[in-house]
PDB file of C-alpha atoms in Angstrom:
ATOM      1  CA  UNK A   1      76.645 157.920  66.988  1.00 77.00           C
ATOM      2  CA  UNK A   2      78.612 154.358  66.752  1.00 86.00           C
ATOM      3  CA  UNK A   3      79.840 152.917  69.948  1.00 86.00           C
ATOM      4  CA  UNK A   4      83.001 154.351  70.414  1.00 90.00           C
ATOM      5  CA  UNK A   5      81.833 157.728  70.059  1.00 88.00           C
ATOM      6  CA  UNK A   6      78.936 156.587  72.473  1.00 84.00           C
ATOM      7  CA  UNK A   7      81.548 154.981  75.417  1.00 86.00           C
ATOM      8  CA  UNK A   8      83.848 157.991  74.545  1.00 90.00           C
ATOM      9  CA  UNK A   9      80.795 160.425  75.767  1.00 87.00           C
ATOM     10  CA  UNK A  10      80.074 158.446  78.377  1.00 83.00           C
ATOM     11  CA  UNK A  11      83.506 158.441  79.839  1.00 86.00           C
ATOM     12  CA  UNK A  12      83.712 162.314  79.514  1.00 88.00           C
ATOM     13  CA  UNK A  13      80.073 162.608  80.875  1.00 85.00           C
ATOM     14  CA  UNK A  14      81.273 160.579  83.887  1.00 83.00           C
ATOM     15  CA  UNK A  15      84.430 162.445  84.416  1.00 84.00           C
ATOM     16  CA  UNK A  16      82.520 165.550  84.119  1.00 85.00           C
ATOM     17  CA  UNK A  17      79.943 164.596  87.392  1.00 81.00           C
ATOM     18  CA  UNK A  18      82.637 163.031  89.272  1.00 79.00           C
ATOM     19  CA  UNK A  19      85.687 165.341  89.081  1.00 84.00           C
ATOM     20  CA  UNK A  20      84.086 168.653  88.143  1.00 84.00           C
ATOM     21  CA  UNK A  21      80.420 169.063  89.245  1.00 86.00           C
ATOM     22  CA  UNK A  22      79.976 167.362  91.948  1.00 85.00           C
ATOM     23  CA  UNK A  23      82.926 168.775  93.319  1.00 86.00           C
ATOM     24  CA  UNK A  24      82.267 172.747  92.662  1.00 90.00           C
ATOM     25  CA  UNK A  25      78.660 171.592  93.799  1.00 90.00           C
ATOM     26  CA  UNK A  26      79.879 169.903  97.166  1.00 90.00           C
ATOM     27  CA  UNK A  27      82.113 172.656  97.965  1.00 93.00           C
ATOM     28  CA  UNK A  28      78.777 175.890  97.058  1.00 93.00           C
ATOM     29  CA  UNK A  29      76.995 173.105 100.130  1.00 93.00           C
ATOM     30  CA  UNK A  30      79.851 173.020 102.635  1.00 95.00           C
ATOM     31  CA  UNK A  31      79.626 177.422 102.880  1.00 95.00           C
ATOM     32  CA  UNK A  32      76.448 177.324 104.066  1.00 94.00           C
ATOM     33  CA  UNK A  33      74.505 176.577 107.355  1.00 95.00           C
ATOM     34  CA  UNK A  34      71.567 173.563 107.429  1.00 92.00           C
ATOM     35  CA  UNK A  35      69.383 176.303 107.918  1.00 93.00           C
ATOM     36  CA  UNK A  36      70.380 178.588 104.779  1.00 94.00           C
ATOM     37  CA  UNK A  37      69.731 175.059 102.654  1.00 92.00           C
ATOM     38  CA  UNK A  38      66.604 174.505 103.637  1.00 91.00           C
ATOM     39  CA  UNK A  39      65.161 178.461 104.074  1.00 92.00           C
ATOM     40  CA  UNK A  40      62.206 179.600 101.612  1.00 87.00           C
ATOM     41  CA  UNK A  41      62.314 182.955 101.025  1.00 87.00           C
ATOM     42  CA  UNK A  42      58.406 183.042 100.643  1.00 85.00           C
ATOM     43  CA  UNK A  43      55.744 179.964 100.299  1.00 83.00           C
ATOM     44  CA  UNK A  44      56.012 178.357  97.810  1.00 79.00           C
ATOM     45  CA  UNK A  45      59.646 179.125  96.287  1.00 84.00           C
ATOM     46  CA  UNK A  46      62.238 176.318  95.945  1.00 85.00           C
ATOM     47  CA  UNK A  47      64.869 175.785  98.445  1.00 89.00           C
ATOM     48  CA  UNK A  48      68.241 175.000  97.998  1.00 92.00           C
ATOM     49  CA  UNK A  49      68.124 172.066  99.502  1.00 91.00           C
ATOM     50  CA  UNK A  50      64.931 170.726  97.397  1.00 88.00           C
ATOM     51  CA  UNK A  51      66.660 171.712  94.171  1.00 89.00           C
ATOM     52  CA  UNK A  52      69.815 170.126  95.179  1.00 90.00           C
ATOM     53  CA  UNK A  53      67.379 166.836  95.763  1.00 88.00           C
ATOM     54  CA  UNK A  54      65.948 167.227  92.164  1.00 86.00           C
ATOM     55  CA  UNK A  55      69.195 167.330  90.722  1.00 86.00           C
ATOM     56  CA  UNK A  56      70.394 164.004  92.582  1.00 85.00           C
ATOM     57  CA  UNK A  57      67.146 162.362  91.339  1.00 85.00           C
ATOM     58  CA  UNK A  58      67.802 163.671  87.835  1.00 84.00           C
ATOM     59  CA  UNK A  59      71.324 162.174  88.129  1.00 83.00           C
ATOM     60  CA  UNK A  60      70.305 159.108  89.017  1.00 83.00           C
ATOM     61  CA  UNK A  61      67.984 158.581  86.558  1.00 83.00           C
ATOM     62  CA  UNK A  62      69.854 159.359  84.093  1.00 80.00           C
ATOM     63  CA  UNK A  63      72.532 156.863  85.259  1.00 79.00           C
ATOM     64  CA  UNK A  64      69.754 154.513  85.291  1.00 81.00           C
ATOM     65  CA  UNK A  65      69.057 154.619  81.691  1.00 78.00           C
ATOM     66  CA  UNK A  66      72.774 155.164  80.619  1.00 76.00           C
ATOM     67  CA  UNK A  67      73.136 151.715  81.940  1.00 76.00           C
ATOM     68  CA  UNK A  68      70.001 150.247  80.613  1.00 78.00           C
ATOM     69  CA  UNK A  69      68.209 152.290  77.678  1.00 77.00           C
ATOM     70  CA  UNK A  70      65.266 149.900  78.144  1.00 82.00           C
ATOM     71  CA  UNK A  71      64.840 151.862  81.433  1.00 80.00           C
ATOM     72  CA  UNK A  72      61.202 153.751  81.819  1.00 81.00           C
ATOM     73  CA  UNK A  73      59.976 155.431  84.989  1.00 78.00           C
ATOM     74  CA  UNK A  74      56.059 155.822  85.460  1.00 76.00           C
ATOM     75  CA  UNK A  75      55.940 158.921  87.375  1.00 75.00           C
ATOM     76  CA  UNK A  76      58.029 162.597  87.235  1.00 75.00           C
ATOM     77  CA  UNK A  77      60.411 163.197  89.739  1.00 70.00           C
ATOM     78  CA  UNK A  78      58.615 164.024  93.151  1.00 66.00           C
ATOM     79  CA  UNK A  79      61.097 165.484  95.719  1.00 59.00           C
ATOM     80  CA  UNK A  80      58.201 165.606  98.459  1.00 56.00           C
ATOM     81  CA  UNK A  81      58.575 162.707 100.103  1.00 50.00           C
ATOM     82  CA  UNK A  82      62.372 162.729 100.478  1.00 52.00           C
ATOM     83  CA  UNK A  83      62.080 165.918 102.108  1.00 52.00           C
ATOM     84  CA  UNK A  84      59.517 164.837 104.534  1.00 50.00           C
ATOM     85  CA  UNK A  85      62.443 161.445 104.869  1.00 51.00           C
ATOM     86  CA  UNK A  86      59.497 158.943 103.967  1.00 44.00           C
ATOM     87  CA  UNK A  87      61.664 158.180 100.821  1.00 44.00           C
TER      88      UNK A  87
END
């Protein structure tokens, strides 16, 4: 891939987040209560809410190495802590 096919993905990529997903994504949030978001059907399943949170963090790490390939992270993506708001 040369660099104008790269920008030209990244432009589309961008548009795609901004204008379609996150929209169709915001609006799915806004038709449901706080406590529908957060409700586990049984121990142990995902939420909503938590897999809306691992999304965002996969989002912005891959922004962060969009913008700098050097970019490594030492540890997986751990939702825990910004659930329990000691993030």
């Amino acid at each position: 891939m040369n660099d104008v096919q790269l920008d030209e993905f990244l432009l589309i990529s961008k548009h795609r987040l901004v204008s379609h997903y996150q929209v169709k994504l915001l609006s799915c949030l806004q038709c449901i209560s706080p406590e529908m978001l957060w409700d586990q059907e049984s121990e142990g399943e995902n939420c909503i809410g938590s897999i809306v949170l691992h999304i965002i963090a996969h989002v912005d790490r891959n922004t962060k190495r969009l913008s700098n390939p050097d970019t490594r992270f030492d540890q997986a993506i751990d939702i825990q802590p910004i659930i329990l708001g000691k993030s």
